[in-house]
N, CA, C and O of each residue as an XYZ file, in Angstrom:
508
protein
N       0.816     -1.204      0.000
C       0.000      0.000      0.000
C       0.859      1.269      0.000
O       0.393      2.339     -0.392
N       2.088      1.146      0.431
C       2.967      2.315      0.464
C       3.143      2.887     -0.941
O       3.105      4.102     -1.132
N       3.336      2.008     -1.918
C       3.515      2.451     -3.303
C       2.264      3.166     -3.796
O       2.349      4.240     -4.392
N       1.111      2.572     -3.549
C      -0.149      3.158     -4.013
C      -0.397      4.498     -3.333
O      -0.775      5.474     -3.981
N      -0.182      4.538     -2.035
C      -0.399      5.784     -1.307
C       0.513      6.887     -1.854
O       0.089      8.033     -2.003
N       1.748      6.539     -2.146
C       2.707      7.505     -2.685
C       2.254      8.016     -4.056
O       2.310      9.218     -4.317
N       1.805      7.112     -4.931
C       1.323      7.500     -6.264
C       0.110      8.421     -6.147
O       0.026      9.438     -6.837
N      -0.816      8.063     -5.281
C      -2.026      8.875     -5.118
C      -1.707     10.234     -4.493
O      -2.281     11.248     -4.893
N      -0.801     10.262     -3.522
C      -0.411     11.538     -2.910
C       0.229     12.453     -3.947
O      -0.013     13.660     -3.944
N       1.039     11.891     -4.825
C       1.648     12.691     -5.892
C       0.579     13.218     -6.851
O       0.661     14.362     -7.299
N      -0.409     12.404     -7.163
C      -1.512     12.859     -8.005
C      -2.283     13.998     -7.358
O      -2.689     14.942     -8.036
N      -2.485     13.912     -6.059
C      -3.167     14.995     -5.336
C      -2.333     16.271     -5.353
O      -2.873     17.371     -5.472
N      -1.018     16.122     -5.235
C      -0.136     17.286     -5.307
C      -0.251     17.955     -6.675
O      -0.373     19.177     -6.765
N      -0.214     17.156     -7.734
C      -0.341     17.715     -9.087
C      -1.695     18.384     -9.286
O      -1.788     19.410     -9.959
N      -2.731     17.815     -8.711
C      -4.063     18.419     -8.820
C      -4.098     19.782     -8.117
O      -4.716     20.724     -8.613
N      -3.431     19.881     -6.958
C      -3.371     21.170     -6.255
C      -2.654     22.211     -7.099
O      -3.113     23.347     -7.221
N      -1.522     21.816     -7.684
C      -0.744     22.715     -8.535
C      -1.586     23.173     -9.731
O      -1.469     24.316    -10.172
N      -2.425     22.289    -10.249
C      -3.272     22.611    -11.397
C      -4.558     23.342    -10.979
O      -5.427     23.612    -11.807
N      -4.661     23.654     -9.682
C      -5.831     24.367     -9.146
C      -7.146     23.624     -9.328
O      -8.194     24.244     -9.506
N      -7.093     22.309     -9.283
C      -8.325     21.521     -9.317
C      -8.916     21.542     -7.914
O      -8.239     21.180     -6.952
N     -10.166     21.962     -7.789
C     -10.777     22.017     -6.454
C     -10.792     20.633     -5.792
O     -11.183     19.640     -6.405
N     -10.366     20.595     -4.556
C     -10.276     19.326     -3.836
C     -11.630     18.624     -3.773
O     -11.689     17.394     -3.791
N     -12.700     19.379     -3.701
C     -14.032     18.783     -3.600
C     -14.392     17.952     -4.839
O     -15.350     17.180     -4.810
N     -13.627     18.109     -5.921
C     -13.883     17.377     -7.161
C     -13.004     16.132     -7.302
O     -13.016     15.482     -8.347
N     -12.257     15.805     -6.273
C     -11.274     14.727     -6.387
C     -11.631     13.555     -5.476
O     -11.928     13.723     -4.294
N     -11.590     12.375     -6.065
C     -11.614     11.124     -5.308
C     -10.331     10.379     -5.667
O      -9.737     10.628     -6.716
N      -9.913      9.480     -4.808
C      -8.730      8.672     -5.106
C      -9.163      7.234     -5.366
O     -10.107      6.730     -4.758
N      -8.460      6.598     -6.274
C      -8.763      5.214     -6.649
C      -7.459      4.428     -6.628
O      -6.549      4.732     -7.399
N      -7.351      3.422     -5.759
C      -6.103      2.662     -5.672
C      -5.867      1.747     -6.866
O      -4.854      1.050     -6.919
N      -6.777      1.739     -7.814
C      -6.555      1.030     -9.065
C      -6.383     -0.467     -8.911
O      -5.336     -1.015     -9.255
N      -7.402     -1.129     -8.397
C      -7.340     -2.586     -8.334
C      -6.975     -3.088     -9.738
O      -7.619     -2.733    -10.726
N      -5.955     -3.900     -9.803
C      -5.478     -4.413    -11.079
C      -4.315     -3.617    -11.652
O      -3.769     -3.980    -12.694
N      -3.934     -2.539    -10.984
C      -2.842     -1.680    -11.448
C      -1.848     -1.464    -10.310
O      -2.077     -1.917     -9.189
N      -0.764     -0.783    -10.593
C       0.242     -0.379     -9.596
C       0.897     -1.549     -8.878
O       1.496     -1.351     -7.821
N       0.805     -2.741     -9.407
C       1.252     -3.927     -8.685
C       2.766     -3.974     -8.546
O       3.503     -3.645     -9.476
N       3.208     -4.387     -7.375
C       4.607     -4.716     -7.130
C       4.838     -6.082     -7.780
O       4.237     -7.071     -7.362
N       5.682     -6.145     -8.775
C       5.888     -7.360     -9.566
C       6.379     -8.555     -8.747
O       6.312     -9.692     -9.213
N       6.864     -8.310     -7.547
C       7.358     -9.414     -6.719
C       6.226    -10.201     -6.077
O       6.459    -11.280     -5.533
N       5.021     -9.687     -6.131
C       3.879    -10.329     -5.485
C       2.859    -10.726     -6.549
O       2.578     -9.931     -7.446
N       2.294    -11.937     -6.474
C       1.258    -12.326     -7.433
C       0.109    -11.314     -7.426
O      -0.278    -10.813     -6.370
N      -0.431    -11.018     -8.613
C      -1.422     -9.952     -8.755
C      -2.667    -10.170     -7.913
O      -3.235     -9.209     -7.394
N      -3.107    -11.435     -7.768
C      -4.321    -11.643     -6.969
C      -4.057    -11.365     -5.492
O      -4.936    -10.865     -4.790
N      -2.855    -11.685     -5.014
C      -2.495    -11.364     -3.626
C      -2.367     -9.849     -3.445
O      -2.787     -9.296     -2.429
N      -1.780     -9.193     -4.443
C      -1.623     -7.731     -4.388
C      -2.993     -7.052     -4.273
O      -3.205     -6.215     -3.395
N      -3.920     -7.419     -5.167
C      -5.241     -6.783     -5.165
C      -5.991     -7.059     -3.861
O      -6.666     -6.175     -3.334
N      -5.874     -8.272     -3.347
C      -6.514     -8.589     -2.066
C      -5.909     -7.747     -0.945
O      -6.632     -7.268     -0.071
N      -4.599     -7.564     -0.965
C      -3.933     -6.748      0.059
C      -4.362     -5.280     -0.043
O      -4.525     -4.611      0.977
N      -4.543     -4.785     -1.252
C      -5.022     -3.408     -1.432
C      -6.391     -3.263     -0.791
O      -6.648     -2.296     -0.075
N      -7.257     -4.210     -1.043
C      -8.613     -4.165     -0.490
C      -8.601     -4.196      1.034
O      -9.327     -3.446      1.685
N      -7.775     -5.065      1.591
C      -7.681     -5.183      3.045
C      -7.066     -3.924      3.663
O      -7.440     -3.534      4.769
N      -6.125     -3.287      2.960
C      -5.443     -2.106      3.489
C      -6.056     -0.782      3.097
O      -5.444      0.268      3.296
N      -7.239     -0.812      2.551
C      -7.883      0.394      2.031
C      -7.990      1.516      3.061
O      -7.880      2.690      2.708
N      -8.197      1.176      4.301
C      -8.361      2.200      5.342
C      -7.151      3.117      5.439
O      -7.276      4.262      5.873
N      -5.983      2.628      5.041
C      -4.781      3.465      5.133
C      -4.828      4.651      4.172
O      -4.070      5.606      4.339
N      -5.699      4.606      3.178
C      -5.809      5.716      2.227
C      -6.651      6.874      2.761
O      -6.663      7.958      2.179
N      -7.345      6.642      3.857
C      -8.156      7.722      4.444
C      -7.302      8.932      4.805
O      -7.781     10.066      4.782
N      -6.051      8.690      5.134
C      -5.170      9.788      5.531
C      -4.909     10.763      4.385
O      -4.409     11.863      4.622
N      -5.233     10.386      3.159
C      -5.080     11.293      2.028
C      -6.154     12.386      2.027
O      -6.032     13.384      1.318
N      -7.191     12.188      2.818
C      -8.212     13.219      2.989
C      -9.206     13.343      1.845
O      -9.906     14.351      1.755
N      -9.287     12.359      0.980
C     -10.235     12.376     -0.132
C     -11.044     11.088     -0.102
O     -10.561     10.065      0.382
N     -12.277     11.127     -0.618
C     -13.055      9.885     -0.699
C     -12.333      8.859     -1.569
O     -11.644      9.205     -2.529
N     -12.507      7.601     -1.211
C     -11.883      6.517     -1.958
C     -12.925      5.889     -2.882
O     -14.020      5.526     -2.451
N     -12.566      5.770     -4.148
C     -13.384      5.132     -5.172
C     -12.756      3.786     -5.489
O     -11.533      3.671     -5.560
N     -13.584      2.771     -5.680
C     -13.033      1.448     -5.926
C     -13.902      0.684     -6.907
O     -15.130      0.762     -6.857
N     -13.268     -0.045     -7.783
C     -13.965     -0.934     -8.703
C     -13.412     -2.341     -8.572
O     -12.282     -2.605     -8.983
N     -14.197     -3.243     -8.005
C     -13.767     -4.637     -7.868
C     -14.650     -5.586     -8.659
O     -14.357     -6.779     -8.744
N     -15.702     -5.084     -9.224
C     -16.704     -5.892     -9.898
C     -16.099     -6.798    -10.970
O     -15.538     -6.326    -11.959
N     -16.226     -8.100    -10.753
C     -15.813     -9.138    -11.707
C     -14.317     -9.143    -12.036
O     -13.911     -9.721    -13.045
N     -13.505     -8.514    -11.209
C     -12.073     -8.390    -11.487
C     -11.376     -9.759    -11.481
O     -11.866    -10.731    -10.907
N     -10.233     -9.790    -12.133
C      -9.461    -11.025    -12.273
C      -9.034    -11.618    -10.936
O      -8.988    -12.839    -10.788
N      -8.717    -10.760     -9.953
C      -8.287    -11.307     -8.662
C      -9.406    -12.111     -8.021
O      -9.147    -13.089     -7.321
N     -10.647    -11.705     -8.255
C     -11.788    -12.474     -7.735
C     -11.873    -13.813     -8.459
O     -12.125    -14.848     -7.843
N     -11.660    -13.780     -9.768
C     -11.632    -15.026    -10.531
C     -10.560    -15.977    -10.031
O     -10.780    -17.187     -9.971
N      -9.401    -15.439     -9.670
C      -8.313    -16.278     -9.154
C      -8.679    -16.867     -7.795
O      -8.438    -18.048     -7.542
N      -9.254    -16.055     -6.931
C      -9.631    -16.544     -5.600
C     -10.699    -17.627     -5.708
O     -10.643    -18.636     -5.004
N     -11.673    -17.413     -6.596
C     -12.797    -18.348     -6.735
C     -12.535    -19.474     -7.738
O     -13.352    -20.383     -7.882
N     -11.390    -19.411     -8.432
C     -11.132    -20.319     -9.546
C     -12.297    -20.240    -10.532
O     -12.883    -21.249    -10.922
N     -12.611    -18.997    -10.919
C     -13.735    -18.718    -11.812
C     -13.248    -17.875    -12.990
O     -13.328    -16.648    -12.944
N     -12.749    -18.513    -14.034
C     -12.229    -17.753    -15.169
C     -13.300    -16.950    -15.905
O     -12.989    -15.921    -16.505
N     -14.542    -17.398    -15.871
C     -15.634    -16.690    -16.547
C     -16.158    -15.572    -15.646
O     -16.563    -15.823    -14.511
N     -16.149    -14.343    -16.153
C     -16.597    -13.205    -15.341
C     -18.047    -13.357    -14.883
O     -18.420    -12.798    -13.851
N     -18.855    -14.084    -15.608
C     -20.251    -14.289    -15.226
C     -20.380    -15.078    -13.918
O     -21.431    -15.060    -13.278
N     -19.311    -15.764    -13.531
C     -19.332    -16.581    -12.312
C     -18.730    -15.867    -11.108
O     -18.401    -16.511    -10.112
N     -18.582    -14.555    -11.183
C     -17.876    -13.821    -10.117
C     -18.762    -12.885     -9.308
O     -18.243    -12.075     -8.540
N     -20.073    -12.967     -9.453
C     -20.958    -12.034     -8.750
C     -20.789    -12.129     -7.231
O     -20.594    -11.109     -6.569
N     -20.860    -13.317     -6.685
C     -20.752    -13.455     -5.219
C     -19.426    -12.908     -4.712
O     -19.385    -12.218     -3.694
N     -18.349    -13.212     -5.414
C     -17.042    -12.692     -5.020
C     -16.969    -11.183     -5.127
O     -16.383    -10.520     -4.272
N     -17.568    -10.638     -6.183
C     -17.600     -9.183     -6.354
C     -18.359     -8.517     -5.212
O     -17.944     -7.476     -4.703
N     -19.458     -9.117     -4.822
C     -20.259     -8.547     -3.734
C     -19.520     -8.642     -2.397
O     -19.575     -7.719     -1.585
N     -18.834     -9.757     -2.176
C     -18.048     -9.897     -0.941
C     -16.937     -8.858     -0.895
O     -16.725     -8.217      0.134
N     -16.226     -8.689     -2.011
C     -15.140     -7.707     -2.071
C     -15.677     -6.290     -1.893
O     -15.032     -5.456     -1.257
N     -16.841     -6.019     -2.444
C     -17.461     -4.702     -2.280
C     -17.788     -4.440     -0.816
O     -17.541     -3.345     -0.311
N     -18.337     -5.431     -0.139
C     -18.657     -5.264      1.289
C     -17.393     -4.956      2.087
O     -17.404     -4.075      2.946
N     -16.312     -5.668      1.813
C     -15.038     -5.414      2.499
C     -14.557     -4.000      2.191
O     -14.085     -3.294      3.082
N     -14.676     -3.591      0.943
C     -14.247     -2.242      0.544
C     -15.015     -1.180      1.305
O     -14.419     -0.219      1.791
N     -16.307     -1.331      1.417
C     -17.134     -0.347      2.128
C     -16.778     -0.321      3.609
O     -16.625      0.749      4.198
N     -16.648     -1.487      4.200
C     -16.279     -1.555      5.617
C     -14.923     -0.896      5.850
O     -14.697     -0.292      6.898
N     -14.021     -1.009      4.875
C     -12.685     -0.426      5.002
C     -12.600      1.010      4.514
O     -11.508      1.575      4.442
N     -13.742      1.611      4.176
C     -13.751      3.042      3.917
C     -14.034      3.511      2.508
O     -14.016      4.717      2.265
N     -14.293      2.623      1.569
C     -14.617      3.078      0.215
C     -15.897      3.903      0.239
O     -16.887      3.517      0.862
N     -15.866      5.037     -0.443
C     -17.024      5.938     -0.485
C     -17.761      5.867     -1.809
O     -18.944      6.199     -1.878
N     -17.077      5.437     -2.861
C     -17.663      5.346     -4.199
C     -17.323      3.963     -4.745
O     -16.172      3.528     -4.686
N     -18.329      3.280     -5.274
C     -18.131      1.933     -5.815
C     -18.525      1.920     -7.291
O     -19.618      2.352     -7.659
N     -17.616      1.416     -8.129
C     -17.938      1.176     -9.541
C     -18.305     -0.299     -9.667
O     -17.628     -1.164     -9.113
N     -19.385     -0.579    -10.403
C     -19.843     -1.966    -10.489
C     -20.545     -2.261    -11.796
O     -21.004     -1.354    -12.491
N     -20.621     -3.531    -12.119
C     -21.420     -3.990    -13.258
C     -22.825     -4.361    -12.808
O     -23.767     -4.295    -13.597
N     -22.970     -4.746    -11.560
C     -24.222     -5.295    -11.033
C     -24.822     -4.319    -10.027
O     -24.671     -4.483     -8.817
N     -25.494     -3.316    -10.540
C     -25.910     -2.170     -9.731
C     -26.885     -2.552     -8.624
O     -26.649     -2.203     -7.468
N     -27.955     -3.245     -8.931
C     -28.975     -3.540     -7.918
C     -28.406     -4.382     -6.780
O     -28.628     -4.074     -5.609
N     -27.679     -5.434     -7.115
C     -27.105     -6.302     -6.082
C     -26.073     -5.550     -5.248
O     -26.024     -5.691     -4.026
N     -25.259     -4.759     -5.916
C     -24.223     -4.006     -5.209
C     -24.833     -2.948     -4.306
O     -24.337     -2.716     -3.204
N     -25.895     -2.305     -4.755
C     -26.581     -1.310     -3.915
C     -27.010     -1.950     -2.595
O     -26.821     -1.361     -1.530
N     -27.586     -3.154     -2.660
C     -28.025     -3.833     -1.440
C     -26.852     -4.162     -0.530
O     -26.937     -3.978      0.684
N     -25.761     -4.647     -1.105
C     -24.566     -4.975     -0.318
C     -24.011     -3.723      0.350
O     -23.638     -3.756      1.523
N     -23.957     -2.628     -0.388
C     -23.429     -1.377      0.162
C     -24.306     -0.902      1.321
O     -23.787     -0.455      2.344
N     -25.608     -0.992      1.175
C     -26.507     -0.580      2.274
C     -26.239     -1.370      3.549
O     -26.160     -0.802      4.638
N     -26.100     -2.675      3.403
C     -25.839     -3.520      4.574
C     -24.461     -3.218      5.151
O     -24.320     -3.061      6.364
N     -23.453     -3.135      4.301
C     -22.087     -2.887      4.779
C     -21.982     -1.536      5.472
O     -21.323     -1.419      6.505
N     -22.632     -0.510      4.910
C     -22.602      0.810      5.559
C     -23.280      0.772      6.915
O     -22.777      1.367      7.868
N     -24.393      0.097      7.023
C     -25.105     -0.008      8.307
C     -24.249     -0.705      9.332
O     -24.162     -0.263     10.477
N     -23.613     -1.795      8.933
C     -22.771     -2.525      9.880
C     -21.502     -1.767     10.217
O     -21.014     -1.857     11.343
N     -20.957     -1.022      9.264
C     -19.765     -0.203      9.538
C     -20.077      0.840     10.587
O     -19.266      1.094     11.478
N     -21.247      1.445     10.488
C     -21.648      2.460     11.480
C     -21.904      1.828     12.831
O     -21.682      2.452     13.869
N     -22.374      0.580     12.819
C     -22.623     -0.128     14.068
C     -23.794      0.428     14.862
O     -23.940      0.138     16.050
N     -24.623      1.224     14.209
C     -25.750      1.862     14.893
C     -27.005      1.575     14.108
O     -27.008      1.689     12.882
N     -28.080      1.202     14.795
C     -29.340      1.005     14.070
C     -29.781      2.304     13.396
O     -29.445      3.395     13.855
N     -30.499      2.181     12.359
C     -30.990      3.328     11.606
C     -31.787      4.268     12.421
O     -32.262      5.281     11.907
């Protein structure tokens, strides 16, 4: 996560220099990108998801897209993206619990329900 945090912090610095209003910026750790070549990509992406909370210190909302990603296929041994819905929903729930504020997805209705539950449990308070 150190590499990703450094890349994102540099992007935020460039945005400040370019006078982009901070309120218009979200950060995305780029699941599937920025990988340290010494670590298998599915382990890298899983570690990014687990360490997502460390990006909160950047002070911007975190955007994440895990829907049907290859790392889910590797974990589930599901080469066909059509077989990755459950894994995508599980990864989305983990992302929300770990601080993701914006979720990109292929399966909007199912993901909306998962996000609602994950947000409620993250807050730990009844509605």
